[in-house]
Short mmCIF file of C-alpha atoms and ligand atoms in Angstrom, two decimals:
data_model
loop_
_atom_site.label_atom_id
_atom_site.label_comp_id
_atom_site.label_asym_id
_atom_site.label_seq_id
_atom_site.Cartn_x
_atom_site.Cartn_y
_atom_site.Cartn_z
CA UNK A 26 23.42 13.11 40.08
CA UNK A 27 23.85 9.87 38.19
CA UNK A 28 20.07 9.30 38.26
CA UNK A 29 19.46 12.81 36.89
CA UNK A 30 22.02 12.30 34.12
CA UNK A 31 20.46 9.03 33.09
CA UNK A 32 16.97 10.53 33.07
CA UNK A 33 18.20 13.35 30.81
CA UNK A 34 19.93 10.78 28.65
CA UNK A 35 16.74 8.74 28.35
CA UNK A 36 14.67 11.88 27.67
CA UNK A 37 17.06 12.90 24.91
CA UNK A 38 16.97 9.45 23.43
CA UNK A 39 13.19 9.41 23.58
CA UNK A 40 13.11 12.82 21.86
CA UNK A 41 15.49 11.58 19.16
CA UNK A 42 13.25 8.58 18.62
CA UNK A 43 10.20 10.82 18.31
CA UNK A 44 12.04 13.10 15.85
CA UNK A 45 13.10 10.09 13.79
CA UNK A 46 9.52 8.79 13.74
CA UNK A 47 8.19 12.18 12.64
CA UNK A 48 10.79 12.39 9.91
CA UNK A 49 9.97 8.86 8.75
CA UNK A 50 6.25 9.64 8.59
CA UNK A 51 6.88 12.80 6.60
CA UNK A 52 8.97 10.87 4.10
CA UNK A 53 6.27 8.25 3.83
CA UNK A 54 3.64 10.93 3.31
CA UNK A 55 5.73 12.68 0.64
CA UNK A 56 6.20 9.46 -1.20
CA UNK A 57 2.43 8.82 -1.13
CA UNK A 58 1.88 12.28 -2.61
CA UNK A 59 4.36 11.54 -5.37
CA UNK A 60 2.87 8.11 -6.10
CA UNK A 61 -0.43 9.86 -6.62
CA UNK A 62 1.09 11.52 -9.66
CA UNK A 63 1.77 8.09 -11.14
CA UNK A 64 -1.74 6.95 -10.31
CA UNK A 65 -3.53 10.09 -11.49
CA UNK A 66 -4.69 8.50 -14.75
CA UNK A 67 -6.16 5.66 -12.78
CA UNK A 68 -7.95 7.96 -10.36
CA UNK A 69 -9.38 10.15 -13.12
CA UNK A 70 -10.70 7.02 -14.77
CA UNK A 71 -12.21 5.67 -11.55
CA UNK A 72 -14.05 8.97 -11.07
CA UNK A 73 -15.06 9.34 -14.70
CA UNK A 74 -16.91 6.03 -14.79
CA UNK A 75 -19.52 6.86 -12.13
CA UNK A 76 -19.72 10.51 -13.27
CA UNK A 77 -20.54 9.60 -16.86
CA UNK A 78 -23.02 7.01 -15.68
CA UNK A 79 -24.72 9.64 -13.48
CA UNK A 80 -24.85 12.02 -16.44
CA UNK A 81 -26.38 9.52 -18.83
CA UNK A 82 -28.94 8.41 -16.25
CA UNK A 83 -29.93 12.00 -15.51
CA UNK A 84 -30.23 12.73 -19.24
CA UNK A 85 -32.39 9.64 -19.70
CA UNK A 86 -34.69 10.90 -16.95
CA UNK A 87 -34.87 14.33 -18.62
CA UNK A 88 -35.80 12.74 -21.94
CA UNK A 89 -38.39 10.67 -20.19
CA UNK A 90 -40.05 13.69 -18.65
CA UNK A 91 -39.76 15.74 -21.86
CA UNK A 92 -41.63 13.00 -23.74
CA UNK A 93 -44.40 13.10 -21.17
CA UNK A 94 -43.70 9.63 -19.74
CA UNK A 95 -44.83 9.22 -16.19
CA UNK A 96 -43.58 5.73 -15.50
CA UNK A 97 -42.58 6.26 -11.89
CA UNK A 98 -41.00 2.81 -11.54
CA UNK A 99 -38.59 3.67 -14.35
CA UNK A 100 -37.74 7.04 -12.82
CA UNK A 101 -37.17 5.35 -9.47
CA UNK A 102 -34.78 2.85 -11.07
CA UNK A 103 -32.88 5.71 -12.72
CA UNK A 104 -32.60 7.56 -9.43
CA UNK A 105 -31.39 4.40 -7.67
CA UNK A 106 -28.66 4.05 -10.27
CA UNK A 107 -27.65 7.67 -9.77
CA UNK A 108 -27.43 7.20 -6.01
CA UNK A 109 -25.29 4.07 -6.23
CA UNK A 110 -22.93 5.59 -8.81
CA UNK A 111 -22.61 8.67 -6.64
CA UNK A 112 -21.66 6.44 -3.70
CA UNK A 113 -19.07 4.77 -5.87
CA UNK A 114 -17.49 8.15 -6.71
CA UNK A 115 -17.57 9.11 -3.03
CA UNK A 116 -15.77 5.88 -2.17
CA UNK A 117 -12.96 6.70 -4.61
CA UNK A 118 -12.59 10.12 -2.98
CA UNK A 119 -12.66 8.57 0.47
CA UNK A 120 -9.85 6.17 -0.50
CA UNK A 121 -7.85 9.09 -1.87
CA UNK A 122 -8.26 11.11 1.30
CA UNK A 123 -7.16 8.16 3.39
CA UNK A 124 -4.13 7.81 1.15
CA UNK A 125 -3.17 11.46 1.42
CA UNK A 126 -3.94 12.16 5.04
CA UNK A 127 -1.03 13.31 7.06
CA UNK A 128 -1.93 12.01 10.45
CA UNK A 129 0.15 10.61 13.17
CA UNK A 130 0.79 6.96 12.49
CA UNK A 131 -2.04 4.92 13.89
CA UNK A 132 -1.52 1.44 15.15
CA UNK A 133 -4.52 -0.64 14.24
CA UNK A 134 -5.28 -4.31 13.94
CA UNK A 135 -4.77 -4.84 10.22
CA UNK A 136 -5.98 -7.69 8.06
CA UNK A 137 -3.39 -7.99 5.27
CA UNK A 138 -5.89 -9.54 2.86
CA UNK A 139 -7.88 -6.28 3.11
CA UNK A 140 -4.71 -4.30 2.42
CA UNK A 141 -4.25 -6.33 -0.77
CA UNK A 142 -7.86 -5.64 -1.83
CA UNK A 143 -7.57 -1.91 -1.13
CA UNK A 144 -4.35 -1.56 -3.09
CA UNK A 145 -5.76 -3.48 -6.03
CA UNK A 146 -8.73 -1.10 -6.04
CA UNK A 147 -6.38 1.90 -6.08
CA UNK A 148 -4.39 0.44 -8.98
CA UNK A 149 -7.14 -1.28 -10.95
CA UNK A 150 -7.22 1.01 -13.99
CA UNK A 151 -3.42 1.21 -14.19
CA UNK A 152 -3.18 -2.55 -14.25
CA UNK A 153 -5.83 -2.75 -16.96
CA UNK A 154 -4.07 -0.05 -19.02
CA UNK A 155 -0.76 -1.86 -18.76
CA UNK A 156 -2.51 -5.15 -19.59
CA UNK A 157 -1.19 -6.81 -16.46
CA UNK A 158 -3.06 -9.77 -15.04
CA UNK A 159 -2.99 -10.12 -11.28
CA UNK A 160 -3.44 -13.48 -9.60
CA UNK A 161 -3.98 -13.59 -5.87
CA UNK A 162 -3.53 -16.42 -3.41
CA UNK A 163 -4.80 -15.02 -0.15
CA UNK A 164 -4.64 -17.28 2.87
CA UNK A 165 -8.02 -17.68 4.55
CA UNK A 166 -8.20 -17.04 8.32
CA UNK A 167 -5.06 -14.91 8.25
CA UNK A 168 -4.37 -13.49 11.74
CA UNK A 169 -4.37 -9.70 12.03
CA UNK A 170 -1.15 -7.76 12.51
CA UNK A 171 -0.67 -4.40 14.20
CA UNK A 172 0.27 -1.44 12.08
CA UNK A 173 -0.67 1.60 10.09
CA UNK A 174 -2.96 0.41 7.30
CA UNK A 175 -2.10 3.28 4.94
CA UNK A 176 1.64 2.75 5.30
CA UNK A 177 1.23 -0.98 4.74
CA UNK A 178 -0.80 -0.22 1.61
CA UNK A 179 2.04 2.05 0.57
CA UNK A 180 4.59 -0.75 0.85
CA UNK A 181 2.50 -3.11 -1.24
CA UNK A 182 1.68 -0.42 -3.79
CA UNK A 183 5.36 0.44 -4.25
CA UNK A 184 6.18 -3.22 -4.79
CA UNK A 185 3.39 -3.55 -7.35
CA UNK A 186 4.44 -0.41 -9.22
CA UNK A 187 8.01 -1.76 -9.37
CA UNK A 188 6.77 -5.16 -10.54
CA UNK A 189 4.75 -3.47 -13.31
CA UNK A 190 7.81 -1.42 -14.32
CA UNK A 191 9.89 -4.61 -14.44
CA UNK A 192 7.42 -6.18 -16.88
CA UNK A 193 7.00 -3.14 -19.14
CA UNK A 194 8.94 -4.81 -21.94
CA UNK A 195 7.47 -8.29 -21.52
CA UNK A 196 5.09 -9.82 -24.00
CA UNK A 197 1.44 -9.35 -23.03
CA UNK A 198 0.96 -13.00 -22.18
CA UNK A 199 3.92 -12.79 -19.78
CA UNK A 200 2.64 -9.76 -17.88
CA UNK A 201 1.40 -11.58 -14.82
CA UNK A 202 1.71 -10.73 -11.19
CA UNK A 203 1.08 -12.97 -8.24
CA UNK A 204 0.24 -11.62 -4.80
CA UNK A 205 0.30 -14.11 -1.97
CA UNK A 206 -0.45 -13.84 1.71
CA UNK A 207 0.44 -16.47 4.25
CA UNK A 208 1.33 -17.21 7.79
CA UNK A 209 4.61 -18.51 9.15
CA UNK A 210 5.65 -19.84 12.51
CA UNK A 211 9.39 -20.09 12.90
CA UNK A 212 11.43 -20.48 16.10
CA UNK A 213 8.40 -19.74 18.22
CA UNK A 214 7.60 -16.41 16.57
CA UNK A 215 4.77 -16.01 14.13
CA UNK A 216 4.48 -13.64 11.21
CA UNK A 217 2.20 -12.80 8.34
CA UNK A 218 4.04 -12.83 5.03
CA UNK A 219 3.03 -11.04 1.86
CA UNK A 220 4.82 -11.59 -1.43
CA UNK A 221 4.69 -10.06 -4.89
CA UNK A 222 6.02 -12.18 -7.76
CA UNK A 223 6.62 -10.75 -11.22
CA UNK A 224 7.84 -12.15 -14.52
CA UNK A 225 10.19 -9.30 -15.46
CA UNK A 226 13.98 -9.29 -15.36
CA UNK A 227 15.91 -10.70 -12.44
CA UNK A 228 17.99 -8.70 -10.01
CA UNK A 229 21.77 -9.20 -10.13
CA UNK A 230 22.70 -11.11 -6.93
CA UNK A 231 25.27 -8.47 -5.93
CA UNK A 232 22.54 -5.79 -6.07
CA UNK A 233 20.10 -7.66 -3.83
CA UNK A 234 20.78 -5.34 -0.88
CA UNK A 235 21.80 -2.25 -2.80
CA UNK A 236 18.33 -1.87 -4.33
CA UNK A 237 17.04 -0.95 -0.87
CA UNK A 238 19.44 1.97 -0.52
CA UNK A 239 18.09 5.49 -1.04
CA UNK A 240 18.56 6.84 -4.58
CA UNK A 241 19.56 3.51 -6.07
CA UNK A 242 17.72 3.25 -9.36
CA UNK A 243 18.23 1.66 -12.76
CA UNK A 244 15.33 3.57 -14.32
CA UNK A 245 15.73 6.62 -16.49
CA UNK A 246 13.06 8.53 -14.56
CA UNK A 247 13.43 6.67 -11.29
CA UNK A 248 13.89 8.37 -7.94
CA UNK A 249 15.28 5.31 -6.22
CA UNK A 250 13.33 6.04 -3.05
CA UNK A 251 10.48 3.53 -3.20
CA UNK A 252 12.23 0.51 -1.74
CA UNK A 253 14.17 2.46 0.86
CA UNK A 254 10.93 4.00 2.14
CA UNK A 255 9.28 0.58 2.13
CA UNK A 256 12.12 -0.82 4.18
CA UNK A 257 11.93 2.06 6.66
CA UNK A 258 8.19 1.47 7.05
CA UNK A 259 8.73 -2.25 7.57
CA UNK A 260 11.45 -1.68 10.17
CA UNK A 261 9.16 0.71 12.04
CA UNK A 262 6.59 -2.12 12.06
CA UNK A 263 9.24 -4.51 13.41
CA UNK A 264 8.91 -6.38 10.15
CA UNK A 265 11.25 -7.29 7.29
CA UNK A 266 11.39 -6.68 3.55
CA UNK A 267 13.60 -8.62 1.18
CA UNK A 268 13.85 -9.80 -2.43
CA UNK A 269 14.66 -13.09 -4.14
CA UNK A 270 14.96 -14.06 -7.79
CA UNK A 271 12.51 -16.63 -9.13
CA UNK A 272 13.76 -19.91 -10.59
CA UNK A 273 12.46 -19.21 -14.07
CA UNK A 274 12.20 -15.44 -14.51
CA UNK A 275 11.47 -12.29 -12.57
CA UNK A 276 11.77 -11.47 -8.91
CA UNK A 277 9.71 -11.84 -5.75
CA UNK A 278 9.56 -9.23 -3.02
CA UNK A 279 8.50 -10.48 0.40
CA UNK A 280 7.58 -8.65 3.56
CA UNK A 281 6.77 -10.08 6.93
CA UNK A 282 4.98 -8.61 9.91
CA UNK A 283 5.23 -10.13 13.37
CA UNK A 284 2.02 -11.12 15.07
CA UNK A 285 1.51 -9.55 18.48
CA UNK A 286 4.37 -7.06 18.04
CA UNK A 287 2.45 -4.17 19.58
CA UNK A 288 2.74 -5.75 23.04
CA UNK A 289 6.50 -5.36 22.90
CA UNK A 290 6.58 -1.83 21.56
CA UNK A 291 6.70 0.28 24.67
CA UNK A 292 7.25 -0.97 28.18
CA UNK A 293 7.25 0.98 31.38
CA UNK A 294 10.25 0.42 33.57
CA UNK A 295 9.58 0.22 37.27
CA UNK A 296 10.82 3.79 37.83
CA UNK A 297 8.05 4.94 35.51
CA UNK A 298 10.19 6.01 32.55
CA UNK A 299 8.94 4.91 29.18
CA UNK A 300 11.48 2.81 27.38
CA UNK A 301 11.41 1.38 23.90
CA UNK A 302 12.26 -2.30 23.84
CA UNK A 303 13.08 -4.29 20.74
N1 ADP B 426 10.34 -6.12 -9.29
C1 ADP B 426 11.58 -5.76 -9.61
N2 ADP B 426 12.31 -6.44 -10.53
C2 ADP B 426 13.56 -6.07 -10.85
N3 ADP B 426 14.21 -5.03 -10.31
C3 ADP B 426 13.55 -4.31 -9.39
C4 ADP B 426 12.22 -4.62 -8.98
N4 ADP B 426 11.85 -3.73 -8.04
C5 ADP B 426 12.88 -2.89 -7.87
N5 ADP B 426 13.90 -3.21 -8.67
C6 ADP B 426 15.20 -2.52 -8.75
O1 ADP B 426 15.37 -1.71 -7.61
C7 ADP B 426 15.58 -0.34 -7.98
C8 ADP B 426 15.08 0.58 -6.89
O2 ADP B 426 13.66 0.55 -6.81
P1 ADP B 426 12.92 1.76 -6.09
O3 ADP B 426 13.58 2.04 -4.80
O4 ADP B 426 11.46 1.46 -6.07
O5 ADP B 426 13.21 3.02 -7.04
P2 ADP B 426 12.73 3.30 -8.53
O6 ADP B 426 11.51 2.50 -8.78
O7 ADP B 426 12.47 4.77 -8.52
O8 ADP B 426 13.89 2.94 -9.40
C9 ADP B 426 14.90 -0.22 -9.34
O9 ADP B 426 15.40 0.86 -10.09
C10 ADP B 426 15.23 -1.58 -9.95
O10 ADP B 426 16.54 -1.59 -10.46
MG1 MG B 427 9.90 2.21 -7.41
#
């Protein structure tokens, strides 16, 4: 009887965990959809560039043929340009589909330096429009972590969007962002750390934790959900997310991901019942 009760208890707990994970993934997906609205100018621009290049190349080829030129080498070069610009547009669409897909969360080996590159590609035109310079200090030979690459991109992207917001009123020369990746080994456990440093305003010390609560915002059109979703994603990855103020100006947001965390995620007890360990 006791055994049965504890199995039911464990089954219920497992079900509650699954429900919570589904809920968390839906929130994360919704927030990606809403971020897309903010990035839409950027995406349109990224697609317009290859499309207008394809158009002008095709028109050049038409003019060529209309004028009776038969320089095949030139036509071949034009066609090569068209093919590579088309591939570039397809890559933008591929990135978008990855961003919007609503799959189960996939645990993959993730190289955080690649996550940084992918997010910078997604945001490139926005950063140019806002005249923000991004410096990167990416550690070479960074170990991989285990996680969902799209959700990890989402965390970084939210931090970057916030950092850009924080610098909206800064002078152009001050609009600089620094993204760092590194590796830490403390008390026998190792982690990859990513940080985003801006030169905007600082965060009042008493608000350092409050900013991670849902619906906390100081922006007129803010939703106040970005950081709380980031924190949920980091917790699900057994990682951490926190903020500090810089000595001179602005704030730095840091997140850390344990190395080798996937081994601990689910263990089988010797009576065969799956159990989550932390
Ligand atoms: N880089 C930053 N510098 C200063 N304050 C920040 C920064 N990032 C976030 N904040 C503060 O945290 C609040 C919550 O952020 P977030 O959850 O992303 O929601 P939102 O961006 O919609 O306001 C912001 O409104 C702002 O007050
Ligand atoms: Mg935000």
